[in-house]
PDB file of C-alpha atoms in Angstrom:
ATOM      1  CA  UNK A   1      63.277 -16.605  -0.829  1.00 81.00           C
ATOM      2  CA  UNK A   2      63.440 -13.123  -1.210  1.00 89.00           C
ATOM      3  CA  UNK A   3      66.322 -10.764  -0.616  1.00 94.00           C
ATOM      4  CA  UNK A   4      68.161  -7.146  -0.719  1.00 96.00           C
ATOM      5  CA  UNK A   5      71.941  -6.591  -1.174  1.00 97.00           C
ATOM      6  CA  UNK A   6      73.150  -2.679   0.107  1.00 98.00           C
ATOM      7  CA  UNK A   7      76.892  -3.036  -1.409  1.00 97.00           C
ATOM      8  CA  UNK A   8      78.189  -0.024   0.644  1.00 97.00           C
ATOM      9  CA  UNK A   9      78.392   0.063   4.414  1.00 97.00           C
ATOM     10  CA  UNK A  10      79.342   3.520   4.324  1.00 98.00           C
ATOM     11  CA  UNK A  11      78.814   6.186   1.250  1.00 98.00           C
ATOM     12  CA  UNK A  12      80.865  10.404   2.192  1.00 98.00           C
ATOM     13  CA  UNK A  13      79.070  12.836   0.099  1.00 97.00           C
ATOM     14  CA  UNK A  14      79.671  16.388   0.563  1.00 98.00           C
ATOM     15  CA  UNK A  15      77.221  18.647   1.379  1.00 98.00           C
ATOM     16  CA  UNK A  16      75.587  20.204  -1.858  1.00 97.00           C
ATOM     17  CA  UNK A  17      76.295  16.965  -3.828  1.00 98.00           C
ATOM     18  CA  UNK A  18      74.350  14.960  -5.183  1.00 98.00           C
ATOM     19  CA  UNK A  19      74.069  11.411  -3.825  1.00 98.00           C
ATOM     20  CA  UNK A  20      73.404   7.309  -4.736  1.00 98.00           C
ATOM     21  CA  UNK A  21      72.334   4.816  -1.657  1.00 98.00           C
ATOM     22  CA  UNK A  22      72.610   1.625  -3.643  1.00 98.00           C
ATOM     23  CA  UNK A  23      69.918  -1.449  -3.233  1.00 98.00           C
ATOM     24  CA  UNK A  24      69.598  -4.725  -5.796  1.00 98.00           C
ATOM     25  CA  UNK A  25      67.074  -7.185  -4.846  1.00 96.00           C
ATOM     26  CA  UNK A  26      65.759 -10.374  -5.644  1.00 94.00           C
ATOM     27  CA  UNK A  27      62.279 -11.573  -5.024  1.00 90.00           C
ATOM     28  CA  UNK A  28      59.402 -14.187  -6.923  1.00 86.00           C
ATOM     29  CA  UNK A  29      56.770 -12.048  -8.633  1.00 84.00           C
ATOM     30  CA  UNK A  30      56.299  -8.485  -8.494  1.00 86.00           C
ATOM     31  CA  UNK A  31      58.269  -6.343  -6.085  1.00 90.00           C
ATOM     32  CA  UNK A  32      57.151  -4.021  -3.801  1.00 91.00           C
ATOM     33  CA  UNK A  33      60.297  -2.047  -2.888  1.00 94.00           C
ATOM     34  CA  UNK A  34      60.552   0.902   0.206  1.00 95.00           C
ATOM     35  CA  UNK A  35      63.336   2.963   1.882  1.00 97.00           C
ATOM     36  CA  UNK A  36      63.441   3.826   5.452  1.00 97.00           C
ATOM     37  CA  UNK A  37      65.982   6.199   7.068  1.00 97.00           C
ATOM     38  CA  UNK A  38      66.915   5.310  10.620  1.00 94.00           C
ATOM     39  CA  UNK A  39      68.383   8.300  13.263  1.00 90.00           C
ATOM     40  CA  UNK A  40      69.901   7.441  16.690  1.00 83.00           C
ATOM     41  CA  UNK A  41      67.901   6.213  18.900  1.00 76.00           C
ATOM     42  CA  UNK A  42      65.186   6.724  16.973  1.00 80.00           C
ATOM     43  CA  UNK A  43      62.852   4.145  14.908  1.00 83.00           C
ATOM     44  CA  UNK A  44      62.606   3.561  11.471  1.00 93.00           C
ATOM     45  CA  UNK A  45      61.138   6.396   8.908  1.00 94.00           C
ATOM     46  CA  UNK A  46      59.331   5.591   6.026  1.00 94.00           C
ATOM     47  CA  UNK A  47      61.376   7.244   2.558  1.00 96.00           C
ATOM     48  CA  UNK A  48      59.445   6.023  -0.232  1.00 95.00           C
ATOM     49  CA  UNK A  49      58.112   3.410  -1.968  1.00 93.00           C
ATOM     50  CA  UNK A  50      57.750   1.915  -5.601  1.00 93.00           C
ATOM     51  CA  UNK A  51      54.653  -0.635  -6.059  1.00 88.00           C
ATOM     52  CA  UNK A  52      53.852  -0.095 -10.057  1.00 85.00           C
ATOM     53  CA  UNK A  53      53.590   2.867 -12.087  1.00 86.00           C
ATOM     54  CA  UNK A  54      56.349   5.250 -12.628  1.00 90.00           C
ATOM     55  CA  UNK A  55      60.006   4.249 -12.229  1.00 93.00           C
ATOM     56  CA  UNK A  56      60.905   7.023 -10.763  1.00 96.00           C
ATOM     57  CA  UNK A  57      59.178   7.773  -7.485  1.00 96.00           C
ATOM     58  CA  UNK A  58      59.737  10.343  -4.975  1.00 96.00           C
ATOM     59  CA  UNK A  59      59.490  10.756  -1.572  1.00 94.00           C
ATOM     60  CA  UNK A  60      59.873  12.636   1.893  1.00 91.00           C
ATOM     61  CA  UNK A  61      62.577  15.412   2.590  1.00 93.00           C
ATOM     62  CA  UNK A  62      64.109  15.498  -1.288  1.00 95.00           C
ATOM     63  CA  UNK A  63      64.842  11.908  -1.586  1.00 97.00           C
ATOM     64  CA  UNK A  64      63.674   9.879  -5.053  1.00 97.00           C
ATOM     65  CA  UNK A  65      64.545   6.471  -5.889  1.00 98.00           C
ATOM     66  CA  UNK A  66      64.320   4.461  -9.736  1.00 96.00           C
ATOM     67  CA  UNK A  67      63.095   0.919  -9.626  1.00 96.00           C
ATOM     68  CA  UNK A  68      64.828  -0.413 -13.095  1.00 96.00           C
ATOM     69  CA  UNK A  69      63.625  -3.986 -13.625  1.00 94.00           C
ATOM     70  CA  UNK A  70      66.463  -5.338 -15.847  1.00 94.00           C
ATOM     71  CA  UNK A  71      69.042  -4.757 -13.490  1.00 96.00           C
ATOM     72  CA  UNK A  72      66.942  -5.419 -10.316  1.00 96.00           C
ATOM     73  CA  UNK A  73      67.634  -2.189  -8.854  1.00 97.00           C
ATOM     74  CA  UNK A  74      66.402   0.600  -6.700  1.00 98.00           C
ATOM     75  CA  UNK A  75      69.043   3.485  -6.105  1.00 98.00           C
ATOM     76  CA  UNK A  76      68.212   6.053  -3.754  1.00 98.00           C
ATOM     77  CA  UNK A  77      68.953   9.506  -4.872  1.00 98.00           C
ATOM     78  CA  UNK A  78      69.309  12.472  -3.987  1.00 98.00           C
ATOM     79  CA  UNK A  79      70.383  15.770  -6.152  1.00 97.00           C
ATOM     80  CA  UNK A  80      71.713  18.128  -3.678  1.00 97.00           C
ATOM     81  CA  UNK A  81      72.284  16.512   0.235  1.00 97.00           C
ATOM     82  CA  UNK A  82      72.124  18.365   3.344  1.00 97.00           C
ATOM     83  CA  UNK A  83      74.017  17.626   6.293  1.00 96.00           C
ATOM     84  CA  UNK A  84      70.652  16.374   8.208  1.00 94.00           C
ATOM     85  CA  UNK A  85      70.673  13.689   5.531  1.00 96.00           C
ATOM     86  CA  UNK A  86      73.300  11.599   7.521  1.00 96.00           C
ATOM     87  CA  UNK A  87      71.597   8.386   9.182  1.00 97.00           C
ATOM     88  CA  UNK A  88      71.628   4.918   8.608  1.00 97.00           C
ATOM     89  CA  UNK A  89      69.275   4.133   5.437  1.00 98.00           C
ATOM     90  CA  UNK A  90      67.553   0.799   4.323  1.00 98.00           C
ATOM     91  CA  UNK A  91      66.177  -0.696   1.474  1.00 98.00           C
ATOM     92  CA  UNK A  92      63.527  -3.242   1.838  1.00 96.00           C
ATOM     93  CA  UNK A  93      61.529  -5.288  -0.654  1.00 93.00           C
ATOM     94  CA  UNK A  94      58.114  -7.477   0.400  1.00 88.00           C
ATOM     95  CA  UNK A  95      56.766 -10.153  -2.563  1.00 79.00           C
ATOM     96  CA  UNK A  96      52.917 -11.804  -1.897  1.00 63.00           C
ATOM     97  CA  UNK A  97      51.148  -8.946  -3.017  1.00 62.00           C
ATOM     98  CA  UNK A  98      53.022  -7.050  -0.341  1.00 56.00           C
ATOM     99  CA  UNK A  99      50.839  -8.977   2.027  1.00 66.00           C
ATOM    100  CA  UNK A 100      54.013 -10.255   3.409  1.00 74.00           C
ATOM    101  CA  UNK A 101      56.245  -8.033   6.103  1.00 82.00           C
ATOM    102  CA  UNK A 102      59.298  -6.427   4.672  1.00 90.00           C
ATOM    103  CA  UNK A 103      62.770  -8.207   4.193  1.00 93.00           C
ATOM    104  CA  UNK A 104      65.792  -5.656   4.173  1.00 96.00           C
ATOM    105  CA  UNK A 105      69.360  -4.962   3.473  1.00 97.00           C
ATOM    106  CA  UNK A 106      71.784  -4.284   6.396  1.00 97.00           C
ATOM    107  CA  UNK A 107      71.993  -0.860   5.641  1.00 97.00           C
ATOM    108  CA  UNK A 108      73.926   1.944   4.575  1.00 98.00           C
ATOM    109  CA  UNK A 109      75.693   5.032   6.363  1.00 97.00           C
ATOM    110  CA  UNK A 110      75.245   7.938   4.781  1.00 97.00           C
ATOM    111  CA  UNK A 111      77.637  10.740   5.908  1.00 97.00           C
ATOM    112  CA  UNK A 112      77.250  14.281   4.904  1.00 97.00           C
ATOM    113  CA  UNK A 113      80.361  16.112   5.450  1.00 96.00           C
ATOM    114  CA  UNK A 114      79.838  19.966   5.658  1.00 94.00           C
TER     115      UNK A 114
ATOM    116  CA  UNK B   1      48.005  10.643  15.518  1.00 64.00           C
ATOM    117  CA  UNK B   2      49.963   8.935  18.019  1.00 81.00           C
ATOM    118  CA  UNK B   3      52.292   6.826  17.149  1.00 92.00           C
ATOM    119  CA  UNK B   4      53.816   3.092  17.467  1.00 95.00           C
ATOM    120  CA  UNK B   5      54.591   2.449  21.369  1.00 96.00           C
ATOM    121  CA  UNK B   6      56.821   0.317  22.837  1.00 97.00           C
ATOM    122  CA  UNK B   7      57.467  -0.360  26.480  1.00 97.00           C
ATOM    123  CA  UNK B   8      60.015  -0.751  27.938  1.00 97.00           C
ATOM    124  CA  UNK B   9      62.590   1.368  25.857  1.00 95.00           C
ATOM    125  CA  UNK B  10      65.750  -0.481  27.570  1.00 97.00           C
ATOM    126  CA  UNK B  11      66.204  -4.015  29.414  1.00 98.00           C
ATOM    127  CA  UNK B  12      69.526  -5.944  30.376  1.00 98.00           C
ATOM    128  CA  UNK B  13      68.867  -9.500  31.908  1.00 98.00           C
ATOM    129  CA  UNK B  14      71.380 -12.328  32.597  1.00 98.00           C
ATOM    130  CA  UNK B  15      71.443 -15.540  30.046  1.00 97.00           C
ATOM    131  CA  UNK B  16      68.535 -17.929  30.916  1.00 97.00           C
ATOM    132  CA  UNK B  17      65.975 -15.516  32.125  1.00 98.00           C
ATOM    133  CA  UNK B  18      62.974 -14.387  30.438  1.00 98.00           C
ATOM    134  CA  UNK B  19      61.626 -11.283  29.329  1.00 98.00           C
ATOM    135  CA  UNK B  20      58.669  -9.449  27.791  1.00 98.00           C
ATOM    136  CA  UNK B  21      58.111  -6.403  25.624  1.00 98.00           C
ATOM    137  CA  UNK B  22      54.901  -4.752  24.801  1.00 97.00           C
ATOM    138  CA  UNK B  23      53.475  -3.202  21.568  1.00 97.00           C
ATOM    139  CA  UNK B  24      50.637  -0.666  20.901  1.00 97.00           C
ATOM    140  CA  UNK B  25      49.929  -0.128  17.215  1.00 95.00           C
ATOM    141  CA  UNK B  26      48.305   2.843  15.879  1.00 94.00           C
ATOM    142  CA  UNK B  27      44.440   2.853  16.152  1.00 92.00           C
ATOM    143  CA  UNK B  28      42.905   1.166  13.307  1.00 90.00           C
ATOM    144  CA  UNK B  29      46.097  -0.879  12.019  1.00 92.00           C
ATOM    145  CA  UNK B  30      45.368  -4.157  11.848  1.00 91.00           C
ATOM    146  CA  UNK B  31      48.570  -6.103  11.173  1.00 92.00           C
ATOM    147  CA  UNK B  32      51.169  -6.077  13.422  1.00 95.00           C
ATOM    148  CA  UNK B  33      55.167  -7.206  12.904  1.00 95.00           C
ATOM    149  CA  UNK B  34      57.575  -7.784  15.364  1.00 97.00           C
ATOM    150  CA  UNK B  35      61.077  -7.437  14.041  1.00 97.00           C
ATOM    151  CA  UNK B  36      64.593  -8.175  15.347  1.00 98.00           C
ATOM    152  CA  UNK B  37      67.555  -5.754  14.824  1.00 96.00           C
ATOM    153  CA  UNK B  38      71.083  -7.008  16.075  1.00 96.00           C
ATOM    154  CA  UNK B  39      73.971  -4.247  15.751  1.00 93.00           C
ATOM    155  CA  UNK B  40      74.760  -3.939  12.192  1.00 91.00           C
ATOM    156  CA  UNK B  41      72.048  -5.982  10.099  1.00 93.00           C
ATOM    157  CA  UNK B  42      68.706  -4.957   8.895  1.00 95.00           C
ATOM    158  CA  UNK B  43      65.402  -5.868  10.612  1.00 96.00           C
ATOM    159  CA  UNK B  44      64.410  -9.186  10.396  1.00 96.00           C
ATOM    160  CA  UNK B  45      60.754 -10.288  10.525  1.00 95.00           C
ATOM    161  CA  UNK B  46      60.156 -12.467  13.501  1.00 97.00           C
ATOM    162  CA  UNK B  47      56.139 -12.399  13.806  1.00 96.00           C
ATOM    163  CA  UNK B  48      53.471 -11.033  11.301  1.00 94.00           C
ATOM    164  CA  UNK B  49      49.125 -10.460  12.998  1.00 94.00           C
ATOM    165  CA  UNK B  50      46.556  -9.440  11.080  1.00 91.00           C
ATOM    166  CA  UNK B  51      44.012  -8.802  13.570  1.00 89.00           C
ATOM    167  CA  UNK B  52      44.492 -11.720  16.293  1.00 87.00           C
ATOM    168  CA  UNK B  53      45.801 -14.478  13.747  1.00 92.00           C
ATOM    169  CA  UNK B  54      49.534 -15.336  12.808  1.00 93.00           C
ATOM    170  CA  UNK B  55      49.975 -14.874   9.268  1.00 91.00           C
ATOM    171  CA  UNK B  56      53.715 -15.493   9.309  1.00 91.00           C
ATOM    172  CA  UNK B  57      56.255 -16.846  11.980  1.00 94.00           C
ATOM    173  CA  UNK B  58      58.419 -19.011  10.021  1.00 92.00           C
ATOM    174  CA  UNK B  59      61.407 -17.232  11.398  1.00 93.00           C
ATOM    175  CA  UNK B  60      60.489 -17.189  15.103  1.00 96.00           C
ATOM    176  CA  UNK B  61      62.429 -19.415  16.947  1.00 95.00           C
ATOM    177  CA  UNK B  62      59.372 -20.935  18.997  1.00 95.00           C
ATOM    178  CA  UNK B  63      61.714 -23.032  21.075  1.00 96.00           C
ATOM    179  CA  UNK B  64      62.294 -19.915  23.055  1.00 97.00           C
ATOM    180  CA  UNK B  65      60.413 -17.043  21.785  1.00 98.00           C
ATOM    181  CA  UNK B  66      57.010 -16.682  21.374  1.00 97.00           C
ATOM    182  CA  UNK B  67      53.942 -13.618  20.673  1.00 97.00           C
ATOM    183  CA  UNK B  68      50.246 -12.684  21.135  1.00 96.00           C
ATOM    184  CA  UNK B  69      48.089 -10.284  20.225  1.00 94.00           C
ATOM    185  CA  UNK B  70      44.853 -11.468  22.103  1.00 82.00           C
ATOM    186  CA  UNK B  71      42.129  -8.677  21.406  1.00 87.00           C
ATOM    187  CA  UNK B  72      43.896  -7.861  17.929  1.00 85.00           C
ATOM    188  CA  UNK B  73      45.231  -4.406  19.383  1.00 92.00           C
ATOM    189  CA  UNK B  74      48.004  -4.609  21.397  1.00 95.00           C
ATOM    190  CA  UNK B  75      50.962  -7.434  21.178  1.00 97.00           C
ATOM    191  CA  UNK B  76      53.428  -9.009  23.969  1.00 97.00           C
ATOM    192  CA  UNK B  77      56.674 -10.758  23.092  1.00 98.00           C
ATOM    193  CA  UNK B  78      58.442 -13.078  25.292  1.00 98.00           C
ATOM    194  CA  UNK B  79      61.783 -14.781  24.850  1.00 98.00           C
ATOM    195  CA  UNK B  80      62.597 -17.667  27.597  1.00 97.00           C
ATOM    196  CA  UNK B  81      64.748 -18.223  28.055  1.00 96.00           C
ATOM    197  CA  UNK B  82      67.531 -15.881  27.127  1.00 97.00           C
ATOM    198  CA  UNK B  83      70.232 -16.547  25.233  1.00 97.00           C
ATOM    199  CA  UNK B  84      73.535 -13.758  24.599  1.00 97.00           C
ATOM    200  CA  UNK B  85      72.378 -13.864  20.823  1.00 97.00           C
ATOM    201  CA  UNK B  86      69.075 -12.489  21.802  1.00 98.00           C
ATOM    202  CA  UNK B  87      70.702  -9.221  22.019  1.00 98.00           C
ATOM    203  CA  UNK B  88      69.150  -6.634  19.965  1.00 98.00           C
ATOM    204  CA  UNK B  89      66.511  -4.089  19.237  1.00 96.00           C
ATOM    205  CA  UNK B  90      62.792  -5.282  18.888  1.00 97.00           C
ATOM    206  CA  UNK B  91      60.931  -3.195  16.453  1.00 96.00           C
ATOM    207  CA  UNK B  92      57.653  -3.538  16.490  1.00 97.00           C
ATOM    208  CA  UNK B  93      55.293  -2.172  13.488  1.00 95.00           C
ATOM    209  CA  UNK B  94      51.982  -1.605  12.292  1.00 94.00           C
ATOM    210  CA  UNK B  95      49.893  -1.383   8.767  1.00 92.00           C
ATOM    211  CA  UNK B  96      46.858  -0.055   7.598  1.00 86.00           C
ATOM    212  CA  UNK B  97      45.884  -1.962   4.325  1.00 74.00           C
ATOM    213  CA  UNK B  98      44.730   1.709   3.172  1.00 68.00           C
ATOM    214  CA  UNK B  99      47.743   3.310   3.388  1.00 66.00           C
ATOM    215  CA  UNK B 100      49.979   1.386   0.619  1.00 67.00           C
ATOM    216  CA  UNK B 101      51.807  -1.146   2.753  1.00 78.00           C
ATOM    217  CA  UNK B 102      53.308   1.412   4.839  1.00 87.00           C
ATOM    218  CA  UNK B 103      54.725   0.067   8.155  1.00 91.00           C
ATOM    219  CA  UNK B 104      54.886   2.017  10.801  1.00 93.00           C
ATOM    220  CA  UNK B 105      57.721   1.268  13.494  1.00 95.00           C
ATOM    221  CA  UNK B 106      57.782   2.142  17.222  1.00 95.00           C
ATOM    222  CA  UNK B 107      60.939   3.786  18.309  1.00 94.00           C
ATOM    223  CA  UNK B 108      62.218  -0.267  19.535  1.00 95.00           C
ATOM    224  CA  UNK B 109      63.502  -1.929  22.329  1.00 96.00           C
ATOM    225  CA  UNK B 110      66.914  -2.470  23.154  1.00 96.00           C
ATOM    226  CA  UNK B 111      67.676  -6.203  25.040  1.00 98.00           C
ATOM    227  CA  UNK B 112      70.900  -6.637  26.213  1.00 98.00           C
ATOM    228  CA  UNK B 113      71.642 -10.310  27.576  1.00 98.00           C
ATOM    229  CA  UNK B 114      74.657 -10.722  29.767  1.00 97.00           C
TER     230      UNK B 114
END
């Protein structure tokens, strides 16, 4: 069974700092690994996404993550946040060639204080 | 492109009735997910289509809840009958095998069973 562990319910970053989300996962085979950001009342927004290829992959509105294999890992990052970056983010991994719908973490606040 | 719709956007209903929520993917996509979302977790898969087939409903509880997608475009859910742990947000999504595994969610709807 596959599965993703968000250590931090809440991560304070001030604004113009650069910030971690934290994600580990564990899955059979290859993962295929993806960050959404949720706002109120509003559905989940596609981040980013690592599949093969690069480590280091980037993504919408600043945000990069790196997918590092030996320590089952895929950190969101972000080098300087704004205060529109506050929401509720989640990792997410699928296994089955990705053929298989998403299994996440229970998410992370992110709060950007001014 | 329009987006993932979901009707209705907000239901309450006493323990023991039933209940139905509708999906509309985006043109073209041909699997569809319906996930569950109580406060404070992640998503959890319920119900995977491609097209008008079920490719994965090992976590549906089909006792109570159950999903079709009859033409392979649009998708009901029904629970019945209630239970107070049914509250939550339904999320539906949508893929396009084109686009990288990408789901697309609807904006959700929120159940609340009293």
């Amino acid at each position: 069974a596959q599965s993703v562990a968000q250590p931090e319910d809440q991560v304070n970053v001030a604004e113009g700092n650069p910030l971690t989300v934290k994600c580990t996962y564990s899955v059979s085979g290859n993962p295929y690994l993806f960050w959404y950001v949720q706002y109120p009342n509003r559905g989940l927004q596609f981040l980013l996404k690592y599949i093969t290829g690069d480590n280091l992959v980037k993504g919408s509105y600043g945000f990069e993550a790196e997918f590092n294999k030996s320590q089952t890992s895929f950190h969101l990052k972000k080098p300087s946040a704004l205060v529109s970056d506050s929401a509720l983010y989640f990792c997410a991994v699928s296994s089955g060639g990705g053929a298989d719908g998403l299994t996440f973490g229970k998410g992370t606040h992110l709060i950007i204080q001014p | 492109e329009a987006g993932v719709a979901q009707s209705p956007r907000y239901k309450i209903i006493e323990k023991r009735q039933s209940v139905a929520f509708w999906c509309n993917p985006i043109s073209g996509h041909a699997t569809l997910y319906w996930y569950q979302q109580i406060l404070g977790q992640g998503p959890k898969l319920l119900i995977q289509f491609q097209n008008n087939g079920v490719v994965d409903d090992s976590q549906l509880p089909k006792d109570r809840f159950s999903a079709e997608r009859l033409k392979g475009v649009d998708s009901t859910l029904k629970i019945q009958p209630a239970k107070l742990e049914d509250s939550a947000v339904y999320l539906c999504a949508s893929s396009f095998p084109g686009q990288g595994l990408i789901e697309y969610f609807g904006p959700g709807t929120r159940l609340t069973v009293t």
